[in-house]
């Protein structure tokens, strides 16, 4: 419990900053929607002039862009990117910072098991993400009702917004396993930015080619907003794939962290 | 009763030797010195005992419990001070100590204040702003605040000024009198000589000898220097047990090992002007352990 609270406190600042940034982004995007929907027809014409591959890559769907959900789905691509960076940072740093800041000796000579250390830290990271998501979801809905009143598909919006959390969980799990396998990470931000942008690019390619198999490789494409809007649900196979990945990565992290030698500095 | 029992402990870092076949025991209530040059395997042994690293083979127990399977339980009663201390930089000293104390299920606030007073540590400062010596003090308070039964010190004096070192040693002696067992690793022999009852000497990853400090000194030679009024025969002192005999005019010096009476009788036979008999210091005793065999 004490490790959990300590970690939560240590990440308080970063959680607040990330949450505020996400909120600012969603406020900015959605506040543009009213002026956008007014001239929707002209925008559509303009957008149709774009090559179809480009539109697919950046998540633009001309048919739905004039609706709140369609517009939000487009903006959501960038919110996902930001959210993924937050989660990946958190996952990569939460165990490895003890090595980097050379505090592992302090922590691991205390009467705790390594498993307890991982659990406490995982929970702290999880709570940070949950807090971010609660605030972010609330802000999204408040903004949506401000710009569109009551007249939008709430279920679809909720499902889309919540998918941010799933994506974050995957990136957090990825970050943790990377930090355990490569314990001597010098700079968290370069590792996490590199990885997240890599997957982001892969996501764009996958959107363009519409290759089903490629979709499984990038968390960014696990939740297709068109599918969500039409079916009011997620695609089961992707949920399963995501859950399997998270469980596998986290269990492997527990295993490796418990086994590894903590070298002196 | 043995607080620490180490049996044939070996740690390899891949193909690189950490320690090989290390065995020794530390008895309850003693201050046990662990000496060797840098890289001999002192830290490796200590880190294995603390299950920061895992042994390749062999085993060890602390308080009669296995160091790996019972690690968290054992650590409740261990205080550890590493040679270099690192803490969460953006925390205040008091917050760090409270965090440290929160791992032990007892109230340590009073003890923290007490120790901080003795070590003259400012609890309100940020860790980041502390000098090396002050960080070390945090380490000392942190290692002792839960009144551990076993104190493990890995080259603990670096960064402390002589005055603080003295206070720290006094503190250790008080803890020892209260019943704490201390494992004290160092490459500085004088501090070990001062504090410890027994020592293990480690060299190139292997234990060379485990001895009482007093035995180590007894079993060794004495340095003699004799000044005579008249020049004596060069071979006068060349009896059993005499080494490195040197003569310079009326002054003769040599090392002697053996029954002290035989050499005293020899000295009594001649007219002497002056006589020095010196104990070699530990430094000299250990030198032959330290020097690599050719």
Coordinates of C-alpha atoms in Angstrom, one line a residue:
Chain A
X1 CA 0.0 0.0 0.0
X2 CA 2.8 2.4 0.9
X3 CA 4.6 1.8 -2.5
X4 CA 1.3 2.3 -4.3
X5 CA 0.7 5.7 -2.6
X6 CA 4.3 6.7 -3.1
X7 CA 4.1 6.0 -6.8
X8 CA 0.7 7.7 -7.2
X9 CA 2.2 10.8 -5.6
X10 CA 5.3 10.6 -7.7
X11 CA 3.1 10.5 -10.9
X12 CA 0.6 13.1 -9.7
X13 CA 2.1 15.9 -11.7
X14 CA 2.5 14.0 -14.9
X15 CA -1.1 12.6 -14.6
X16 CA -2.5 16.1 -14.1
X17 CA -0.5 17.4 -17.1
X18 CA -1.5 14.6 -19.4
X19 CA -5.1 14.8 -18.3
X20 CA -5.3 18.5 -18.8
X21 CA -3.6 18.2 -22.2
X22 CA -6.1 15.6 -23.4
X23 CA -9.0 17.7 -22.1
X24 CA -7.6 20.8 -23.9
X25 CA -7.3 18.8 -27.1
X26 CA -10.8 17.5 -27.0
X27 CA -12.2 20.9 -26.1
X28 CA -10.3 22.5 -29.0
X29 CA -11.4 19.9 -31.5
X30 CA -15.0 19.8 -30.5
X31 CA -15.3 23.6 -30.3
X32 CA -14.4 23.6 -34.0
X33 CA -17.3 21.3 -34.8
X34 CA -20.2 23.9 -35.0
X35 CA -18.4 26.1 -37.5
X36 CA -17.3 23.0 -39.4
X37 CA -20.8 21.4 -39.6
X38 CA -22.3 24.7 -40.8
X39 CA -20.2 24.5 -44.0
X40 CA -20.1 20.7 -44.1
X41 CA -21.1 20.3 -47.7
X42 CA -18.2 22.5 -48.9
X43 CA -15.8 20.8 -46.6
X44 CA -16.9 17.4 -48.0
X45 CA -16.2 18.6 -51.5
X46 CA -12.8 19.8 -50.5
X47 CA -12.1 16.6 -48.7
X48 CA -13.1 14.5 -51.7
X49 CA -10.3 16.2 -53.6
X50 CA -7.8 14.5 -51.3
X51 CA -6.4 11.1 -52.5
X52 CA -8.4 8.3 -50.9
X53 CA -5.3 6.6 -49.4
X54 CA -4.5 9.8 -47.5
X55 CA -8.1 10.1 -46.2
X56 CA -7.9 6.6 -45.0
X57 CA -4.5 7.0 -43.4
X58 CA -5.6 10.0 -41.4
X59 CA -8.9 8.5 -40.5
X60 CA -11.1 10.8 -42.6
X61 CA -14.4 9.5 -43.7
X62 CA -16.3 11.9 -45.9
X63 CA -19.6 10.2 -45.4
X64 CA -19.6 10.7 -41.6
X65 CA -17.4 13.7 -41.1
X66 CA -20.4 16.0 -40.8
X67 CA -21.8 14.1 -37.9
X68 CA -20.5 14.7 -34.4
X69 CA -19.4 11.0 -34.1
X70 CA -17.6 11.1 -37.4
X71 CA -15.9 14.4 -36.6
X72 CA -14.9 13.1 -33.2
X73 CA -13.6 9.9 -34.6
X74 CA -11.3 11.9 -36.8
X75 CA -10.0 14.0 -33.9
X76 CA -9.8 10.8 -31.8
X77 CA -6.9 9.6 -33.9
X78 CA -4.7 12.3 -32.3
X79 CA -6.2 11.9 -28.9
X80 CA -5.2 8.2 -29.1
X81 CA -1.7 9.2 -30.1
X82 CA -1.4 11.5 -27.0
X83 CA -3.0 8.9 -24.7
X84 CA -0.7 6.2 -26.0
X85 CA 2.4 8.3 -25.3
X86 CA 1.1 8.9 -21.8
X87 CA 0.5 5.2 -21.1
X88 CA 3.7 4.0 -22.8
X89 CA 5.7 6.6 -20.7
X90 CA 4.1 5.4 -17.6
X91 CA 4.6 1.7 -18.4
X92 CA 8.2 2.1 -19.4
X93 CA 9.3 4.3 -16.5
X94 CA 7.4 2.9 -13.5
X95 CA 9.7 -0.1 -12.9
X96 CA 12.8 1.1 -14.7
X97 CA 13.1 4.4 -12.9
X98 CA 14.3 2.6 -9.8
X99 CA 17.3 1.4 -11.8
X100 CA 17.8 4.7 -13.6
X101 CA 17.6 6.7 -10.4
X102 CA 19.6 4.0 -8.6
X103 CA 16.9 3.6 -5.9
X104 CA 16.4 -0.1 -6.5
X105 CA 18.7 -0.9 -3.7
X106 CA 16.6 1.2 -1.3
X107 CA 13.3 -0.4 -2.4
X108 CA 14.4 -4.0 -2.8
X109 CA 16.2 -4.2 0.6
X110 CA 12.9 -3.4 2.3
X111 CA 10.7 -6.3 3.5
X112 CA 8.7 -6.6 0.3
X113 CA 8.6 -9.2 -2.4
X114 CA 9.4 -8.2 -6.0
X115 CA 5.9 -9.3 -6.9
X116 CA 4.5 -6.8 -4.3
X117 CA 6.6 -4.1 -5.9
X118 CA 5.3 -4.9 -9.4
X119 CA 1.7 -5.1 -8.2
X120 CA 1.8 -1.8 -6.3
X121 CA 3.4 0.0 -9.2
X122 CA 1.1 -1.5 -11.7
X123 CA -1.9 -0.5 -9.7
X124 CA -0.6 3.1 -9.3
X125 CA -0.1 3.3 -13.1
X126 CA -3.6 1.9 -13.6
X127 CA -5.1 4.4 -11.2
X128 CA -3.3 7.2 -13.0
X129 CA -4.8 6.1 -16.3
X130 CA -8.3 5.6 -14.8
X131 CA -8.2 9.1 -13.4
X132 CA -7.1 10.5 -16.8
X133 CA -9.9 8.6 -18.5
X134 CA -12.7 9.6 -16.2
X135 CA -11.8 13.3 -16.5
X136 CA -11.3 12.9 -20.3
X137 CA -14.6 11.1 -20.8
X138 CA -16.5 13.6 -18.7
X139 CA -14.9 16.5 -20.7
X140 CA -15.8 14.9 -24.0
X141 CA -19.4 14.5 -23.0
X142 CA -19.7 18.0 -21.6
X143 CA -18.2 19.4 -24.8
X144 CA -20.4 17.2 -27.0
X145 CA -23.5 18.4 -25.4
X146 CA -22.4 22.0 -25.6
X147 CA -21.8 21.8 -29.3
X148 CA -24.5 19.4 -30.3
X149 CA -27.1 19.6 -27.6
X150 CA -28.6 16.2 -26.9
X151 CA -28.7 15.1 -30.5
X152 CA -26.0 12.6 -30.9
X153 CA -25.3 8.8 -30.6
X154 CA -24.3 8.7 -27.0
X155 CA -23.6 5.0 -26.9
X156 CA -21.3 5.1 -29.8
X157 CA -19.4 8.1 -28.4
X158 CA -19.0 6.4 -25.1
X159 CA -17.7 3.3 -26.7
X160 CA -15.2 5.3 -28.8
X161 CA -14.0 7.3 -25.9
X162 CA -13.6 4.3 -23.6
X163 CA -11.5 2.6 -26.3
X164 CA -8.7 5.1 -25.4
X165 CA -8.4 3.3 -22.0
X166 CA -8.0 -0.1 -23.7
X167 CA -5.4 1.3 -26.0
X168 CA -3.6 2.9 -23.1
X169 CA -3.6 -0.4 -21.2
X170 CA -2.0 -2.1 -24.2
X171 CA 0.7 0.5 -24.4
X172 CA 1.3 0.4 -20.7
X173 CA 1.7 -3.3 -20.8
X174 CA 4.1 -3.0 -23.7
X175 CA 6.1 -0.3 -21.9
X176 CA 6.4 -2.5 -18.8
X177 CA 7.6 -5.6 -20.6
X178 CA 10.1 -3.5 -22.6
X179 CA 11.5 -1.9 -19.5
X180 CA 11.9 -5.3 -17.8
X181 CA 13.6 -6.9 -20.8
X182 CA 15.8 -3.9 -21.5
X183 CA 16.5 -2.7 -18.0
X184 CA 19.2 -0.2 -18.9
X185 CA 16.9 2.3 -20.7
X186 CA 18.6 5.7 -20.5
X187 CA 15.7 7.8 -21.7
X188 CA 12.1 6.7 -21.3
X189 CA 10.8 9.4 -23.6
X190 CA 12.8 8.4 -26.6
X191 CA 11.9 4.7 -26.2
X192 CA 8.2 5.5 -25.7
X193 CA 7.9 8.1 -28.4
X194 CA 9.7 5.9 -30.9
X195 CA 7.6 2.9 -30.2
X196 CA 4.3 4.8 -30.2
X197 CA 5.0 6.7 -33.4
X198 CA 6.1 3.4 -35.0
X199 CA 2.8 1.8 -34.1
X200 CA 1.0 5.0 -35.2
X201 CA 2.7 4.8 -38.7
X202 CA 1.9 1.1 -38.8
X203 CA -1.7 2.0 -38.0
X204 CA -1.8 4.5 -40.9
X205 CA -0.4 1.9 -43.3
X206 CA -2.9 -0.7 -42.0
X207 CA -5.8 1.8 -42.5
X208 CA -4.7 2.4 -46.1
X209 CA -4.2 -1.2 -47.1
X210 CA -7.2 -2.4 -45.1
X211 CA -5.2 -5.5 -44.3
X212 CA -7.0 -7.4 -41.5
X213 CA -3.9 -9.1 -40.2
X214 CA -1.9 -5.9 -40.0
X215 CA -4.7 -4.4 -37.8
X216 CA -3.8 -6.9 -35.1
X217 CA -0.3 -5.5 -35.0
X218 CA -1.2 -2.0 -33.9
X219 CA -3.3 -1.1 -30.9
X220 CA -4.3 2.1 -32.7
X221 CA -6.5 0.1 -35.1
X222 CA -8.2 -2.3 -32.7
X223 CA -11.2 -0.1 -32.4
X224 CA -12.8 1.0 -35.6
X225 CA -15.2 3.8 -35.1
X226 CA -17.3 3.0 -38.1
X227 CA -17.8 -0.5 -36.8
X228 CA -18.5 0.8 -33.3
X229 CA -21.1 3.3 -34.6
X230 CA -22.9 0.7 -36.7
X231 CA -22.9 -2.2 -34.2
X232 CA -22.7 -0.3 -30.9
X233 CA -20.0 -2.8 -29.8
X234 CA -16.4 -3.6 -30.2
X235 CA -15.0 -6.3 -32.4
X236 CA -14.7 -9.4 -30.2
X237 CA -11.6 -10.8 -31.9
X238 CA -9.7 -7.6 -31.3
X239 CA -10.8 -7.4 -27.6
X240 CA -9.6 -11.0 -27.2
X241 CA -6.3 -10.2 -28.9
X242 CA -5.8 -7.1 -26.7
X243 CA -6.6 -8.9 -23.5
X244 CA -4.3 -11.8 -24.3
X245 CA -1.5 -9.4 -25.1
X246 CA -1.9 -7.4 -21.9
X247 CA -2.1 -10.6 -19.7
X248 CA 0.9 -12.1 -21.5
X249 CA 3.0 -8.9 -21.2
X250 CA 2.2 -8.3 -17.6
X251 CA 2.7 -11.9 -16.5
X252 CA 6.0 -12.0 -18.3
X253 CA 7.0 -8.7 -16.6
X254 CA 6.3 -10.2 -13.2
X255 CA 8.3 -13.3 -14.1
X256 CA 11.4 -11.4 -15.4
X257 CA 11.3 -8.8 -12.6
X258 CA 11.3 -11.4 -9.9
X259 CA 14.2 -13.3 -11.5
X260 CA 16.5 -10.6 -12.5
X261 CA 19.7 -9.5 -10.7
X262 CA 19.7 -6.0 -9.4
X263 CA 23.2 -4.8 -10.1
X264 CA 25.0 -2.2 -8.2
X265 CA 25.6 1.2 -9.7
Chain B
X1 CA 23.9 -18.9 17.4
X2 CA 24.8 -17.9 13.9
X3 CA 22.9 -14.9 12.4
X4 CA 24.4 -15.4 9.0
X5 CA 25.5 -18.8 7.6
X6 CA 27.0 -18.9 4.2
X7 CA 27.7 -22.2 2.5
X8 CA 29.6 -22.6 -0.7
X9 CA 28.1 -19.5 -2.2
X10 CA 29.0 -18.9 -5.8
X11 CA 27.9 -16.2 -8.1
X12 CA 29.0 -16.0 -11.7
X13 CA 28.1 -13.0 -14.0
X14 CA 27.9 -15.1 -17.1
X15 CA 31.5 -16.3 -17.3
X16 CA 32.9 -13.6 -15.1
X17 CA 33.6 -14.5 -11.6
X18 CA 31.7 -12.7 -8.8
X19 CA 32.4 -15.0 -5.8
X20 CA 33.4 -18.6 -5.7
X21 CA 32.7 -21.1 -2.9
X22 CA 32.3 -18.5 -0.2
X23 CA 31.6 -19.9 3.2
X24 CA 31.6 -18.2 6.6
X25 CA 29.3 -17.6 9.6
X26 CA 28.5 -14.5 11.5
X27 CA 27.6 -15.1 15.1
X28 CA 24.9 -13.3 17.0
X29 CA 26.1 -10.1 18.7
X30 CA 29.4 -9.8 17.0
X31 CA 30.8 -7.1 14.7
X32 CA 32.2 -9.0 11.8
X33 CA 34.6 -7.4 9.4
X34 CA 34.6 -8.3 5.7
X35 CA 37.7 -7.1 4.1
X36 CA 39.3 -7.3 0.7
X37 CA 40.5 -5.1 -2.1
X38 CA 38.1 -3.5 -4.6
X39 CA 36.5 -6.1 -6.9
X40 CA 37.3 -9.0 -4.6
X41 CA 33.6 -9.8 -4.2
X42 CA 32.5 -8.1 -1.0
X43 CA 29.5 -6.3 -2.6
X44 CA 28.6 -9.4 -4.5
X45 CA 28.4 -11.4 -1.3
X46 CA 26.4 -8.7 0.4
X47 CA 24.0 -8.2 -2.5
X48 CA 23.4 -11.9 -2.6
X49 CA 22.6 -12.0 1.1
X50 CA 20.1 -9.2 0.5
X51 CA 18.7 -11.2 -2.5
X52 CA 19.3 -8.3 -4.8
X53 CA 21.2 -10.8 -6.9
X54 CA 20.7 -14.5 -6.9
X55 CA 23.5 -17.0 -6.3
X56 CA 24.6 -19.4 -9.1
X57 CA 25.1 -22.1 -6.5
X58 CA 25.4 -22.7 -2.8
X59 CA 23.1 -21.3 -0.2
X60 CA 22.9 -19.0 2.8
X61 CA 20.7 -18.3 5.7
X62 CA 20.0 -15.3 7.8
X63 CA 18.3 -15.8 11.2
X64 CA 18.2 -19.4 10.2
X65 CA 16.0 -18.7 7.2
X66 CA 16.8 -19.1 3.6
X67 CA 17.9 -15.8 2.0
X68 CA 15.8 -16.3 -1.1
X69 CA 12.6 -18.0 -0.1
X70 CA 12.3 -16.0 3.2
X71 CA 13.7 -12.8 1.9
X72 CA 10.9 -10.4 2.8
X73 CA 10.6 -11.8 6.3
X74 CA 14.4 -11.6 6.9
X75 CA 14.6 -8.0 5.7
X76 CA 12.3 -6.8 8.4
X77 CA 15.2 -7.1 10.7
X78 CA 18.0 -6.0 8.4
X79 CA 19.3 -2.5 8.1
X80 CA 21.5 -2.0 5.0
X81 CA 23.8 0.9 4.2
X82 CA 25.4 0.7 0.8
X83 CA 28.6 2.5 -0.1
X84 CA 26.8 4.9 -2.5
X85 CA 23.4 6.0 -1.4
X86 CA 20.8 7.1 -3.9
X87 CA 17.3 8.3 -3.0
X88 CA 14.3 9.9 -4.7
X89 CA 15.8 13.3 -5.4
X90 CA 12.6 15.4 -5.3
X91 CA 11.6 14.1 -1.8
X92 CA 12.3 15.9 1.4
X93 CA 14.6 14.0 3.9
X94 CA 11.8 13.5 6.4
X95 CA 9.4 12.2 3.7
X96 CA 11.9 9.8 2.5
X97 CA 12.6 8.5 6.0
X98 CA 8.9 8.2 6.6
X99 CA 8.5 6.3 3.4
X100 CA 11.4 4.0 4.5
X101 CA 9.8 3.6 7.9
X102 CA 6.4 2.7 6.4
X103 CA 7.8 -0.6 5.3
X104 CA 8.3 -1.7 8.9
X105 CA 5.2 -2.1 11.0
X106 CA 6.2 0.1 13.8
X107 CA 6.3 3.8 14.6
X108 CA 9.8 5.1 14.0
X109 CA 9.2 8.8 14.2
X110 CA 11.0 9.2 17.6
X111 CA 13.9 7.1 16.4
X112 CA 14.3 9.1 13.2
X113 CA 14.5 12.4 15.3
X114 CA 17.0 10.8 17.6
X115 CA 19.3 9.5 14.9
X116 CA 19.0 12.8 12.9
X117 CA 20.1 14.7 16.0
X118 CA 23.1 12.5 16.6
X119 CA 24.1 12.7 12.9
X120 CA 23.2 16.4 12.7
X121 CA 21.0 15.9 9.7
X122 CA 18.5 18.5 8.6
X123 CA 15.2 16.7 8.0
X124 CA 13.5 19.5 6.1
X125 CA 15.9 19.7 3.2
X126 CA 15.3 18.2 -0.2
X127 CA 17.4 15.1 -1.0
X128 CA 18.5 16.8 -4.2
X129 CA 20.1 19.6 -2.3
X130 CA 22.2 17.4 0.0
X131 CA 25.9 17.0 -0.3
X132 CA 27.4 13.5 -0.6
X133 CA 28.2 13.4 3.1
X134 CA 24.7 14.5 4.1
X135 CA 23.2 11.9 1.7
X136 CA 25.3 9.3 3.5
X137 CA 23.8 10.5 6.8
X138 CA 20.3 10.0 5.4
X139 CA 21.5 6.5 4.5
X140 CA 22.6 5.9 8.1
X141 CA 19.4 7.1 9.6
X142 CA 17.5 5.1 7.0
X143 CA 19.4 1.9 7.8
X144 CA 19.0 2.2 11.5
X145 CA 15.6 3.7 12.0
X146 CA 13.8 0.4 12.5
X147 CA 16.2 -0.9 15.0
X148 CA 17.4 -3.8 13.0
X149 CA 18.8 -7.0 14.5
X150 CA 21.3 -7.3 11.7
X151 CA 23.1 -4.3 10.3
X152 CA 24.9 -4.8 6.9
X153 CA 27.3 -2.1 5.9
X154 CA 29.0 -2.1 2.6
X155 CA 32.0 0.3 2.7
X156 CA 29.9 2.7 4.8
X157 CA 32.4 5.5 5.6
X158 CA 33.0 7.0 2.2
X159 CA 31.9 10.6 2.1
X160 CA 31.8 11.1 5.9
X161 CA 34.2 13.4 7.6
X162 CA 36.3 12.0 10.5
X163 CA 34.0 13.6 13.1
X164 CA 30.9 12.0 11.6
X165 CA 32.7 8.8 11.1
X166 CA 33.4 8.8 14.8
X167 CA 29.8 9.5 15.7
X168 CA 28.7 6.8 13.3
X169 CA 31.1 4.2 14.8
X170 CA 29.9 5.2 18.3
X171 CA 26.3 4.7 17.1
X172 CA 27.2 1.2 15.8
X173 CA 28.8 0.3 19.0
X174 CA 25.7 1.3 20.9
X175 CA 23.5 -0.7 18.5
X176 CA 25.9 -3.6 19.0
X177 CA 25.7 -3.4 22.8
X178 CA 21.9 -3.4 22.5
X179 CA 22.3 -6.7 20.7
X180 CA 22.6 -6.0 17.0
X181 CA 24.9 -8.1 14.9
X182 CA 26.9 -6.1 12.4
X183 CA 28.5 -7.2 9.1
X184 CA 30.9 -4.5 8.1
X185 CA 32.6 -4.6 4.7
X186 CA 35.5 -2.4 4.0
X187 CA 38.8 -2.1 2.4
X188 CA 40.0 0.3 5.0
X189 CA 41.8 -1.8 7.6
X190 CA 42.1 0.6 10.4
X191 CA 38.3 1.0 10.8
X192 CA 37.9 -2.8 10.8
X193 CA 40.6 -3.1 13.3
X194 CA 38.9 -0.6 15.6
X195 CA 35.4 -2.1 15.5
X196 CA 35.4 -5.7 14.6
X197 CA 35.8 -8.9 16.6
X198 CA 36.4 -11.2 13.7
X199 CA 37.2 -10.7 10.0
X200 CA 36.9 -12.7 6.8
X201 CA 39.4 -11.8 4.2
X202 CA 38.2 -12.1 0.6
X203 CA 40.5 -12.0 -2.4
X204 CA 39.7 -12.7 -6.0
X205 CA 36.2 -13.9 -5.1
X206 CA 37.4 -16.5 -2.5
X207 CA 37.6 -16.4 1.2
X208 CA 41.3 -16.4 2.2
X209 CA 40.9 -16.7 6.0
X210 CA 38.4 -16.1 8.8
X211 CA 40.1 -15.1 12.0
X212 CA 39.7 -13.2 15.2
X213 CA 41.5 -9.9 14.9
X214 CA 43.5 -10.7 18.1
X215 CA 44.6 -14.1 16.7
X216 CA 45.7 -12.5 13.5
X217 CA 47.9 -10.2 15.4
X218 CA 49.2 -12.8 17.8
X219 CA 50.2 -15.2 15.0
X220 CA 52.3 -12.7 13.5
X221 CA 55.8 -11.2 13.8
X222 CA 57.1 -8.3 15.8
X223 CA 59.4 -5.7 14.6
X224 CA 62.6 -5.4 16.6
X225 CA 65.2 -2.6 16.4
X226 CA 68.2 -2.8 18.7
X227 CA 70.9 -0.1 19.1
X228 CA 74.1 -1.3 20.6
X229 CA 77.1 0.6 22.0
X230 CA 79.6 -1.5 20.1
X231 CA 79.2 -3.1 16.7
X232 CA 78.2 -6.7 17.2
X233 CA 78.7 -9.8 15.0
X234 CA 76.3 -9.7 12.1
X235 CA 75.0 -13.2 12.8
X236 CA 74.5 -12.7 16.5
X237 CA 70.7 -12.4 16.0
X238 CA 70.5 -14.9 13.2
X239 CA 68.4 -17.5 15.2
X240 CA 65.2 -19.4 14.4
X241 CA 62.3 -17.1 13.7
X242 CA 64.3 -14.0 12.7
X243 CA 63.7 -12.5 9.3
X244 CA 64.9 -9.6 7.3
X245 CA 68.0 -9.1 9.5
X246 CA 69.6 -5.8 8.7
X247 CA 72.6 -4.2 10.3
X248 CA 73.6 -0.6 10.0
X249 CA 76.6 0.2 12.2
X250 CA 75.4 0.0 15.8
X251 CA 71.8 -0.5 14.9
X252 CA 70.2 -3.9 14.1
X253 CA 66.6 -4.4 12.9
X254 CA 64.7 -7.6 12.2
X255 CA 61.3 -9.3 12.2
X256 CA 60.8 -12.0 14.8
X257 CA 58.2 -14.7 14.9
X258 CA 58.1 -17.3 17.6
X259 CA 58.7 -17.6 21.4
X260 CA 59.4 -14.1 22.5
X261 CA 61.6 -15.4 25.4
X262 CA 64.3 -16.8 23.1
X263 CA 64.8 -13.5 21.5
X264 CA 64.7 -11.6 24.8
X265 CA 67.5 -13.8 26.2
X266 CA 69.6 -13.2 23.2
X267 CA 69.2 -9.4 23.7
X268 CA 70.0 -9.7 27.3
X269 CA 73.4 -11.2 26.4
X270 CA 74.6 -7.9 25.0
X271 CA 75.0 -4.4 26.1
X272 CA 72.3 -2.3 24.4
X273 CA 71.8 1.4 24.1
X274 CA 68.2 1.3 23.0
X275 CA 65.4 -1.1 22.0
X276 CA 62.2 -0.8 20.0
X277 CA 59.6 -3.6 19.8
X278 CA 56.7 -2.8 17.6
X279 CA 53.5 -4.6 16.7
X280 CA 53.0 -4.6 13.0
X281 CA 49.7 -2.9 12.1
X282 CA 47.0 -4.8 10.4
X283 CA 47.9 -3.1 7.2
X284 CA 51.2 -5.0 7.1
X285 CA 49.6 -8.3 8.2
X286 CA 47.0 -8.2 5.4
X287 CA 49.4 -7.1 2.8
X288 CA 50.5 -10.6 2.0
X289 CA 46.8 -11.6 1.5
X290 CA 46.3 -8.7 -0.7
X291 CA 49.2 -9.2 -2.9
X292 CA 48.5 -11.3 -5.9
X293 CA 50.3 -14.6 -6.0
X294 CA 52.7 -14.6 -8.9

